[in-house]
Coordinates of C-alpha atoms and ligand atoms in Angstrom, one line a residue:
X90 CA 113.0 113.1 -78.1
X91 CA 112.7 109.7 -76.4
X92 CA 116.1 108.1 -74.8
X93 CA 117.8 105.1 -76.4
X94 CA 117.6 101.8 -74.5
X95 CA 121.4 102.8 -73.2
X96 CA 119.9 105.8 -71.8
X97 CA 117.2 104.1 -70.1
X98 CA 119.8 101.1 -68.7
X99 CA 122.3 103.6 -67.3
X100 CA 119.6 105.2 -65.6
X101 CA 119.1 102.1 -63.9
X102 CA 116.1 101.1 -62.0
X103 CA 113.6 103.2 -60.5
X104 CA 111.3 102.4 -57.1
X105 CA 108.2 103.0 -56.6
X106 CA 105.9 105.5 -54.7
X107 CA 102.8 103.7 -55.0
X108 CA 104.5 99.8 -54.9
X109 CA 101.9 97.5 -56.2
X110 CA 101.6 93.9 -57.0
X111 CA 101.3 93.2 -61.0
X112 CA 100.6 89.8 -61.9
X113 CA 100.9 89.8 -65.7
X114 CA 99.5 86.8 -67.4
X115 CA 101.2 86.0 -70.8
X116 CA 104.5 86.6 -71.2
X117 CA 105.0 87.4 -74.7
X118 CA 106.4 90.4 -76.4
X119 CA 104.1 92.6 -74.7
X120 CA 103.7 90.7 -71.6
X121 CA 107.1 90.7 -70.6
X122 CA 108.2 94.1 -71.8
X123 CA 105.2 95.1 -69.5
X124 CA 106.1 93.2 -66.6
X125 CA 109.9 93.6 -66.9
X126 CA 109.2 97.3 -67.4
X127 CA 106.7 97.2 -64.3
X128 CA 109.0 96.1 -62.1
X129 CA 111.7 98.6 -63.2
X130 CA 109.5 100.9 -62.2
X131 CA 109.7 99.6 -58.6
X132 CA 106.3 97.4 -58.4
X133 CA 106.6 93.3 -57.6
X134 CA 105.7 91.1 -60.6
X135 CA 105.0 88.0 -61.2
X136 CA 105.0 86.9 -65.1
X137 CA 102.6 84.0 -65.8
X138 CA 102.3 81.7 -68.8
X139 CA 101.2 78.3 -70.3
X140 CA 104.4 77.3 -72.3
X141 CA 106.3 75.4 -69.6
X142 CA 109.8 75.7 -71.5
X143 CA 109.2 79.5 -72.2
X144 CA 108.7 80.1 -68.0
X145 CA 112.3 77.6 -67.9
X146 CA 113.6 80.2 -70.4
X147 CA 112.9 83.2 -68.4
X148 CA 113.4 82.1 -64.7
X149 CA 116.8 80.9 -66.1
X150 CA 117.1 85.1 -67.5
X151 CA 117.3 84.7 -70.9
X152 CA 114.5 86.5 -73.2
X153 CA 113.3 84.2 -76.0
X154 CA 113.1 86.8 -78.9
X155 CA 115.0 90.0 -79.7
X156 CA 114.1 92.8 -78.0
X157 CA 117.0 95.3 -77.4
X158 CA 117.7 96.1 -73.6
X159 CA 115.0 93.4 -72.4
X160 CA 117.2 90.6 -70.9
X161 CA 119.4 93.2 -69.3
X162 CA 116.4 95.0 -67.8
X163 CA 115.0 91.3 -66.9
X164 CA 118.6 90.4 -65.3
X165 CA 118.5 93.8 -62.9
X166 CA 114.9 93.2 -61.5
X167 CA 115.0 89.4 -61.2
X168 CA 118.4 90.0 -59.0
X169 CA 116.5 92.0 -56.6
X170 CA 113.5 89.9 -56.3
X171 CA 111.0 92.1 -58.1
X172 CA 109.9 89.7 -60.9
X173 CA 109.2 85.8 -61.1
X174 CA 107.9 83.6 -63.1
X175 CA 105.1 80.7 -63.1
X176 CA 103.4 78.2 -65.0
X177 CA 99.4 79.3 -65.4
X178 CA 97.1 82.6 -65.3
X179 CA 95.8 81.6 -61.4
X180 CA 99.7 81.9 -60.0
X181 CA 99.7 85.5 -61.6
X182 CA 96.4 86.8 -60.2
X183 CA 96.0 85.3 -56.8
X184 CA 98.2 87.7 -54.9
X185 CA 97.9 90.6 -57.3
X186 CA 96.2 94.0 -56.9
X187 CA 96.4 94.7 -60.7
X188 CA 96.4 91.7 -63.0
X189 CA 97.3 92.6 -66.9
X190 CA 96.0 90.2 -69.6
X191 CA 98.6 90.2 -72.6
X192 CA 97.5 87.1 -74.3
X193 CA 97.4 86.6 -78.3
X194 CA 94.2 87.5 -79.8
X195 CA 95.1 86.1 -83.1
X196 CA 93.2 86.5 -86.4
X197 CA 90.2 84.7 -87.2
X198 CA 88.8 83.7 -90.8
X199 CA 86.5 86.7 -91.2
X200 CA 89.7 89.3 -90.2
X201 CA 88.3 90.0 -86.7
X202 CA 90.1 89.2 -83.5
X203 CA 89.5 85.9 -81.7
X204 CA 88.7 86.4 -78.0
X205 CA 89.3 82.8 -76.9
X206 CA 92.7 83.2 -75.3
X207 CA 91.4 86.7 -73.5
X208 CA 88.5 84.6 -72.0
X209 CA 90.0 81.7 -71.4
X210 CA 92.7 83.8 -68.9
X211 CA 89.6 85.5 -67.3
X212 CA 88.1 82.5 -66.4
X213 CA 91.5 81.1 -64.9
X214 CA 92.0 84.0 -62.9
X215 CA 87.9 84.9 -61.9
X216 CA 88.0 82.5 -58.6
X217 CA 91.2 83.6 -57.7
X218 CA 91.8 86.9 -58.0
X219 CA 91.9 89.1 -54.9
X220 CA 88.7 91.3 -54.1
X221 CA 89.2 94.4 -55.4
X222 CA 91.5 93.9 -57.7
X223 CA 91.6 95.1 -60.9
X224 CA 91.9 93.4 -64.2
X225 CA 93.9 95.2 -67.3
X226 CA 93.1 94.3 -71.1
X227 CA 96.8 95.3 -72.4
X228 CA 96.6 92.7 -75.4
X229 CA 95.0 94.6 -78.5
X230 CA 91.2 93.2 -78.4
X231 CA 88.5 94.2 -80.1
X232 CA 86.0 97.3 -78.8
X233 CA 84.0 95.9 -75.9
X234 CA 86.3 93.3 -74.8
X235 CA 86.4 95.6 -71.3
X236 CA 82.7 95.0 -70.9
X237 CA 83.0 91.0 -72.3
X238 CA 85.9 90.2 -70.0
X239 CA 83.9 91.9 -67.5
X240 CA 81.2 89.3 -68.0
X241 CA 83.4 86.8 -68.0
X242 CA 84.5 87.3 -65.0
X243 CA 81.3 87.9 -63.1
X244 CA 82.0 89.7 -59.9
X245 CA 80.8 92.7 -58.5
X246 CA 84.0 93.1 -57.1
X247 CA 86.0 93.0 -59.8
X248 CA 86.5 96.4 -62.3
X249 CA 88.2 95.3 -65.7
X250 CA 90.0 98.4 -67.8
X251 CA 91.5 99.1 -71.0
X252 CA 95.0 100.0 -71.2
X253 CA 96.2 99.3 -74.5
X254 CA 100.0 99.0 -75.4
X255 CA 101.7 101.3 -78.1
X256 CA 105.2 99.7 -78.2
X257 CA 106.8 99.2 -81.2
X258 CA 109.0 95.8 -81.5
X259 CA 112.6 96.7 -81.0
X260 CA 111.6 99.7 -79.4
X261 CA 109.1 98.4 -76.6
X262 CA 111.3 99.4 -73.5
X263 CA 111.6 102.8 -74.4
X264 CA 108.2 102.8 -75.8
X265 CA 106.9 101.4 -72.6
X266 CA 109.5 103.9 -70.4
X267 CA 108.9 107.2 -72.7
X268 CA 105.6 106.8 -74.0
X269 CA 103.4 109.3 -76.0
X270 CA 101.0 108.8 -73.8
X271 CA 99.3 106.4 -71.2
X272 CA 95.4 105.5 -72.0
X273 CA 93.2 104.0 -69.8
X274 CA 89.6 103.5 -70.5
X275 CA 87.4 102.6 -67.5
X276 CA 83.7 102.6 -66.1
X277 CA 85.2 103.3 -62.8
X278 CA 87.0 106.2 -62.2
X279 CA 88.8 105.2 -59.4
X280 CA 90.4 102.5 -60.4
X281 CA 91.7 104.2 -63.8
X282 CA 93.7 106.1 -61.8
X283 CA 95.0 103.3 -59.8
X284 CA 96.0 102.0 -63.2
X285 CA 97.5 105.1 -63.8
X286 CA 99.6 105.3 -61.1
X287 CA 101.3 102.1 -62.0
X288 CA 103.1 104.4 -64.4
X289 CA 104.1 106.9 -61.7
X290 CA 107.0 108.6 -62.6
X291 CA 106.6 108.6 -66.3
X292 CA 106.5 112.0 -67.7
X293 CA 103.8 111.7 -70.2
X294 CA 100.0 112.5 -71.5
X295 CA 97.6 110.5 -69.5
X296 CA 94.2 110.0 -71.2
X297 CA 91.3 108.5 -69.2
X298 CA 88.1 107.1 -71.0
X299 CA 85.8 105.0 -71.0
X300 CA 86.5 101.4 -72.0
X301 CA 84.8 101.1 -75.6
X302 CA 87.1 104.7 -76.5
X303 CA 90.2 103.5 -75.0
X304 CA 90.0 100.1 -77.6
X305 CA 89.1 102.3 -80.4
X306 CA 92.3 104.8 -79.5
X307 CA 94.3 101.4 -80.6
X308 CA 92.9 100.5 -83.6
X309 CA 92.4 104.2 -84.8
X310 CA 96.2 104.7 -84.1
X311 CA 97.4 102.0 -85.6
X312 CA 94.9 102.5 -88.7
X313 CA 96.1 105.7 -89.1
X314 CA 99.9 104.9 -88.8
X315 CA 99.3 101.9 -91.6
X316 CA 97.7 104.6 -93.6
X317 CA 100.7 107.2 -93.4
X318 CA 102.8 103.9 -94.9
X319 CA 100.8 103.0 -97.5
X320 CA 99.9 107.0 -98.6
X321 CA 103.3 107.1 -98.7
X322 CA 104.0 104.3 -100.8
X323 CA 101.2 105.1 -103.2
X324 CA 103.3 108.7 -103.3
X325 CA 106.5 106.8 -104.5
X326 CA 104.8 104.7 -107.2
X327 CA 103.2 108.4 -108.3
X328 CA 107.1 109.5 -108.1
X329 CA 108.1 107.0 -110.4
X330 CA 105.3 107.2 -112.5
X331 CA 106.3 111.1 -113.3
X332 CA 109.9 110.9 -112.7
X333 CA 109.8 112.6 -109.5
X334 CA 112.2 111.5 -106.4
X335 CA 110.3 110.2 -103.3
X336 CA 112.8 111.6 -100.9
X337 CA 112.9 114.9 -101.6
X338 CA 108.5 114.9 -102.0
X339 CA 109.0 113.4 -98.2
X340 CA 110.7 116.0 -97.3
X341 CA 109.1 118.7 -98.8
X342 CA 105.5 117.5 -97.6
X343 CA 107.1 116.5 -94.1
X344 CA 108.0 120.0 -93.2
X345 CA 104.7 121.2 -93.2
X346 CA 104.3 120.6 -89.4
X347 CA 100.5 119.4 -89.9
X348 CA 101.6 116.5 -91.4
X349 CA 105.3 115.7 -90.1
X350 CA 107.8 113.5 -91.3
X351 CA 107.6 110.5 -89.1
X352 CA 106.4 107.1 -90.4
X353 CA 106.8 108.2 -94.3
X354 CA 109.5 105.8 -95.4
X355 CA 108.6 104.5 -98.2
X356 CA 109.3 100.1 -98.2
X357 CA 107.7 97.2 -99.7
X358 CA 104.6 97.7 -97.6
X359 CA 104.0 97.3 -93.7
X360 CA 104.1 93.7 -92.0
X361 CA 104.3 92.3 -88.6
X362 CA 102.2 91.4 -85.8
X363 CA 99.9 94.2 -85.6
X364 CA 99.3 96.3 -88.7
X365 CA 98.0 93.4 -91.5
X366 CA 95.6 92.0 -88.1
X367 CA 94.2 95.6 -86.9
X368 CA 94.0 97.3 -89.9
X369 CA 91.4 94.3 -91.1
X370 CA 90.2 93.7 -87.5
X371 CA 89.2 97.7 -88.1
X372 CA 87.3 97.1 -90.8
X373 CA 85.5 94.1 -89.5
X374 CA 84.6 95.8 -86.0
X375 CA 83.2 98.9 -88.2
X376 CA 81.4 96.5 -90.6
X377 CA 79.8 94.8 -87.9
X378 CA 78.5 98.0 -86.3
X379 CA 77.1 99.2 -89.7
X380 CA 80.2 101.3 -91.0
X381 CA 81.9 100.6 -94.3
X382 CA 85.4 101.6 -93.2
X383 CA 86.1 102.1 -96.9
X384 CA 89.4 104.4 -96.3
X385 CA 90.9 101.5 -94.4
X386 CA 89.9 98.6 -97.3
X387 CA 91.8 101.2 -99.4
X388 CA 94.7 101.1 -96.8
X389 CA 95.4 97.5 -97.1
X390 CA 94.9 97.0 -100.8
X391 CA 97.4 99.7 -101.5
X392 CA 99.8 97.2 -98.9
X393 CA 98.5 94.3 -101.0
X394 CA 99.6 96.1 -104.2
X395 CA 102.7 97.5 -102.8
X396 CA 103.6 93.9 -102.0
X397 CA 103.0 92.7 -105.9
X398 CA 105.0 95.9 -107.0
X399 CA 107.9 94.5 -105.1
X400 CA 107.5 91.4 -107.2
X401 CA 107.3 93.3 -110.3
X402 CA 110.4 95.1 -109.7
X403 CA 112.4 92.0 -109.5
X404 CA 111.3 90.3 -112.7
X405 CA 112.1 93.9 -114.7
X406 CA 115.4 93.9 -112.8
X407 CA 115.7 90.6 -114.6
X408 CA 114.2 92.1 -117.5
X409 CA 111.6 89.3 -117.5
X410 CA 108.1 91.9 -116.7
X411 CA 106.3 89.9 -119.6
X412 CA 107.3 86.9 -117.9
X413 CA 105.9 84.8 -114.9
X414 CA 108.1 82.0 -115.3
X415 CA 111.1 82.5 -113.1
X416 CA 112.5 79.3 -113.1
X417 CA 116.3 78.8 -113.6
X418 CA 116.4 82.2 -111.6
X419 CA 118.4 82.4 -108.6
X420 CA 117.5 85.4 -105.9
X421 CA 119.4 86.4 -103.2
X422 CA 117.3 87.9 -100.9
X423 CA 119.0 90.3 -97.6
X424 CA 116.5 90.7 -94.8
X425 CA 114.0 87.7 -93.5
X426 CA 112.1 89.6 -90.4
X427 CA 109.1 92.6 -91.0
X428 CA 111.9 95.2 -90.3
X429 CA 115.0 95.5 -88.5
X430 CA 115.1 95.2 -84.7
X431 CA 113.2 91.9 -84.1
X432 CA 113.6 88.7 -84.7
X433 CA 109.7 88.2 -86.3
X434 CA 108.9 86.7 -89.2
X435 CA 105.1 87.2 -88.7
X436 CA 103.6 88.8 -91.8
X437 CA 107.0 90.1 -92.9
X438 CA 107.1 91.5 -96.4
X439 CA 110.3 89.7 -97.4
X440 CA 108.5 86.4 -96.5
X441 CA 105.1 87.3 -99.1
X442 CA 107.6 88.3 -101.4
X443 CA 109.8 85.2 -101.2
X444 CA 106.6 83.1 -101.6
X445 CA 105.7 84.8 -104.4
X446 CA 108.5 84.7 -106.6
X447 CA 109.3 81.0 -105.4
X448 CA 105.3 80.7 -107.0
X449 CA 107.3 81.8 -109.9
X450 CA 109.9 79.1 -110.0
X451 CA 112.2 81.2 -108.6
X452 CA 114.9 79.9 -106.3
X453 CA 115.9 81.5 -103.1
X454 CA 118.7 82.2 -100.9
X455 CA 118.9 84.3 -97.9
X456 CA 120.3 86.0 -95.5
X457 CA 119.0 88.1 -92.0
X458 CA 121.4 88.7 -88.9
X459 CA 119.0 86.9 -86.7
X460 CA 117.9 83.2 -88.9
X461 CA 120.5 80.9 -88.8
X462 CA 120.5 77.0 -89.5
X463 CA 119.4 74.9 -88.1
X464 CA 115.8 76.3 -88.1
X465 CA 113.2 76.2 -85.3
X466 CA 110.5 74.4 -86.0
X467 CA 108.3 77.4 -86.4
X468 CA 110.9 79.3 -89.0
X469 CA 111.0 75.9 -90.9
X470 CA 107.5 76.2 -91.5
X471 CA 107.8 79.5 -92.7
X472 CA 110.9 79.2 -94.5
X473 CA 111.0 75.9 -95.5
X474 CA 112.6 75.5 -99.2
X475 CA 114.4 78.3 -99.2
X476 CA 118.3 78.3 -98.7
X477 CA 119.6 80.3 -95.7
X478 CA 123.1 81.7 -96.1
X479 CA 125.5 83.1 -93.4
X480 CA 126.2 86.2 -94.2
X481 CA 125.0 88.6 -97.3
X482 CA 127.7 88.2 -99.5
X483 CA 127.0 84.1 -99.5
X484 CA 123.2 85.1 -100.4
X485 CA 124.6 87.0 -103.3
X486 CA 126.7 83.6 -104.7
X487 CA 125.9 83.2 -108.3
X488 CA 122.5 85.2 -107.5
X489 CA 120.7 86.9 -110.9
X490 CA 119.7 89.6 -108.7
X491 CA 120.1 91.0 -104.8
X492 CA 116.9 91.9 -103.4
X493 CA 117.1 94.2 -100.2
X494 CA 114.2 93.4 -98.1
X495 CA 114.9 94.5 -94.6
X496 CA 116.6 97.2 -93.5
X497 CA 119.1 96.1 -91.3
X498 CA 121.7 98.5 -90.7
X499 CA 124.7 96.3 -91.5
X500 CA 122.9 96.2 -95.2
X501 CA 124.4 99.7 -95.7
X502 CA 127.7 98.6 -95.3
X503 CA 127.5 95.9 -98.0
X504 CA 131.2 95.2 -99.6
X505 CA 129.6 95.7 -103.2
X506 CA 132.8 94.6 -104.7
X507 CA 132.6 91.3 -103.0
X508 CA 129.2 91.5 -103.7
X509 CA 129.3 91.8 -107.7
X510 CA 131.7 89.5 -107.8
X511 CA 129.7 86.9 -106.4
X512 CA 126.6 87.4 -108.5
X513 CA 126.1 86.0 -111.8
X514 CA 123.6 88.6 -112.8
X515 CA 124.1 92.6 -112.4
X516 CA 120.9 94.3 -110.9
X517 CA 120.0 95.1 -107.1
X518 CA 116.8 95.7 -106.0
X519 CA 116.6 98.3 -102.5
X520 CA 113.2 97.7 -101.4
X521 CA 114.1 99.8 -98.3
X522 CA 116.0 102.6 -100.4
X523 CA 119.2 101.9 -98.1
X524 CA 121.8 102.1 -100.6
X525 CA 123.1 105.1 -102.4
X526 CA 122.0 104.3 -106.5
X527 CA 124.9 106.4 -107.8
X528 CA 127.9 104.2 -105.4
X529 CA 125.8 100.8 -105.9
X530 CA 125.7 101.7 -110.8
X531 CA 129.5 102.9 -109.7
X532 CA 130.3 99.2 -109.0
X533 CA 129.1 98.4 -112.4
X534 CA 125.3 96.8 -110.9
X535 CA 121.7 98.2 -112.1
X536 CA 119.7 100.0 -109.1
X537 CA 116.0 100.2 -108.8
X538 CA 114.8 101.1 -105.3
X539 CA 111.4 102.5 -104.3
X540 CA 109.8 105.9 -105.6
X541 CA 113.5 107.3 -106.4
X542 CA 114.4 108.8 -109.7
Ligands
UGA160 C1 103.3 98.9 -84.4 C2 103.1 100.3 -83.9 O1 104.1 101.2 -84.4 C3 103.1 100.4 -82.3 O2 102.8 101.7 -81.9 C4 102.0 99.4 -81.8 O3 102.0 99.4 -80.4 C5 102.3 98.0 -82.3 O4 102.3 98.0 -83.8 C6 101.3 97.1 -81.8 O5 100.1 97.2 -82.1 O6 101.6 96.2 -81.0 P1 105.4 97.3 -84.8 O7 104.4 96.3 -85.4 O8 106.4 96.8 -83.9 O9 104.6 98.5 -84.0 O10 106.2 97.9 -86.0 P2 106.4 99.4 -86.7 O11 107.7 99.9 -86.3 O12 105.2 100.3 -86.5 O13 106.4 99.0 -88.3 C7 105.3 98.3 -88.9 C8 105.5 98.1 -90.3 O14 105.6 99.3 -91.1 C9 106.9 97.4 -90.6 O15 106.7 96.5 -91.7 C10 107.8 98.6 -91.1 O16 108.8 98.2 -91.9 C11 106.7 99.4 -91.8 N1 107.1 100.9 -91.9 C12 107.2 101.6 -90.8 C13 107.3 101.4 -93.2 O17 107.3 100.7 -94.2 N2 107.6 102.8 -93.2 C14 107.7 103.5 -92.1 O18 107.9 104.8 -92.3 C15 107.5 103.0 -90.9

């Protein structure tokens, strides 16, 4: 059982036996859970990045995007001098024995991961870093990126490694503090293990490999977690189809200790910032070495479909599943961001779904714990046209239906007799399965959640 993030606070921080210098460069989600985690841990960090405003942000101690325990973490090691931050990859590498790139590697055209932020911080750091030193591929990259940055970099003297990050957002400090297991994949032996030994004092599996393994470990576990989501999904459209309950088939499959019951809730498919990009960056890096990855096109077209089901659902809520003409329709929708936890909107399954029925001449109002007005410039791009209320129960107002989108645990708690007062139109749909049907058609509204009789 891992600790919660209260746990881990209490605990307080931790020093090191093997104190090292971390320069981190990119101070992102994974970036800065890695170097705030790194320097609980007891080594000296320094956190590097190009947004001048975002270094202003954390030097001042505040944490631009929710991550639970992260600012309080960040406030304990900056007070005792064990992290900074600066403007630039050199600042990060130039004193550093182990320098971690955690920079985007965003998606390009043909699904595969663009490089061009992962080599242009290797050739920032290349004349500066220390000889010796060791560089650290933490952002997900495609296999061979070790041996690319490598060449990028161009010095004998230099060993780069694979140490790829499994932290889930919302969860990334106890991911990073309790992990399954620590993977590093290296040519050089020697300096895996002074990777290693970064995590010193972290009961765990450690895994050394070579480089090219180690990048495959993060795709392949990834892939594999996508496909437990959309198996399971595919399961719950099967339930409905013969009337069985998805919960209970869960459960009765999850007991069998081969499979397990982690990762099968059924939802309106998987989103965020990893699984849509690696499960296709997977099936590019296999094409391009002569493999039709065929299990993992199948993966993401159930997501795709799972995604247009959710859209179906709502139009026979409305009893309109002949129709594609929403308009006059009002939707209130609870839940913005790809789950609950995080503040991201990136690939989120509410947002495809809000596009969609808006396609449909649907109109929109919303609600989720962490949008409010005015909107960034970034969340107006992505949310732009759609009304955002304050709470749940003003996302309701004069709504034909409620659709539950992400499941934020304050969604459970929904007053439904403020709620069906509010509506105009009767029918709820639970794309999470976080309401009880029974207590929900009790308060005289129709319930249609995923996979459940
Ligand atoms: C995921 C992995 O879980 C991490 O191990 C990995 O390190 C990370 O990607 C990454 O590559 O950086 P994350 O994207 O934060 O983490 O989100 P998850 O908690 O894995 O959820 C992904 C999606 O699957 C969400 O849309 C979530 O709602 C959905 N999901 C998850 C389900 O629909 N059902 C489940 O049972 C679990």
């Amino acid at each position: 059982m891992k600790p919660d993030v209260k746990a881990v606070l209490e605990a307080g921080p931790r020093s090191a036996v093997h104190r090292t210098r971390v320069g981190v460069v990119g101070s992102g989600y994974v970036g800065l859970t890695t170097g705030v985690c790194l320097a609980w841990l007891g080594h000296d960090v320094v956190c590097a990045d190009i947004d001048v405003d975002r270094v202003e942000t954390l030097r001042a101690g505040r944490v631009p995007f929710v991550e639970a325990g992260l600012a309080e973490m960040l406030t304990v090691v900056a007070g005792v001098g064990r992290i900074r931050f600066e403007v630039g990859a050199a600042a990060a590498a130039e004193a550093s024995d182990i320098v971690f790139i955690a920079v985007p590697t965003p998606q390009d055209d043909d699904g595969s991961a663009d490089l061009a932020y992962v080599r242009a911080a290797a050739r920032q750091i290349a004349p500066v870093l220390k000889s010796g030193a060791i560089v650290v591929n933490k952002s997900t990259v495609p296999v061979g990126s070790a041996r690319d940055v490598a060449g990028v970099i161009a010095r004998e003297d230099i060993v780069v490694v694979s140490n790829p990050e499994f932290l889930r957002e919302g969860n990334a400090v106890v991911d990073f503090l309790s992990p399954d297991r620590v993977v590093v994949g290296a040519d050089d032996r020697g300096a895996a293990e002074r990777v290693l030994a970064l995590y010193h004092g972290i009961e765990t599996e450690t895994l050394i490999t070579d480089p090219v393994s180690s990048e495959t470990i993060k795709y392949a576990a990834n892939g594999f977690l996508a496909m437990k989501i959309s198996f399971v999904n595919a399961v719950a459209a099967m339930c409905e189809a013969v009337g069985a309950d998805v919960a209970d088939v869960v459960r009765g499959v999850g007991l069998d200790h081969r499979i397990g019951s982690a990762f099968l809730n059924p939802g309106p498919g998987w989103g965020g910032s990893c699984f849509p990009k690696d499960s296709r960056a997977l099936v590019k890096i296999a094409e391009d070495h002569g493999y039709d990855f065929s299990m993992m096109r199948g993966v993401i077209e159930v997501n795709d479909q799972q995604r247009r089901r959710m859209v179906h659902k709502v139009r026979s809520a409305l009893g309109r599943s002949d129709s594609h003409d929403l308009s006059g329709v009002r939707v209130g929708v609870l839940g913005l961001t790809f789950k609950a936890g995080t503040d991201d909107l990136r690939e989120s399954p509410s947002v495809a779904m809000i596009d969609s029925l808006r396609q449909l001449g649907a109109e929109i109002r919303a609600h989720d714990p962490t949008v409010s007005n005015p909107l960034d410039d970034v969340r107006a791009r992505v949310l732009g046209g759609i009304s955002i209320a304050a709470t749940a129960i003003e996302a309701a107002a004069d709504a034909d239906v409620v659709v539950i989108a992400t499941e934020w645990p304050e969604y459970r708690e929904l007053d439904l007799d403020a709620m069906a007062a509010a509506m105009v139109g009767s029918a709820i749909v639970d794309t999470r399965n976080l309401l009880d049907p029974e207590t929900v058609r009790s308060h005289g509204l129709s319930y249609d959640g995923v996979g459940r009789r």
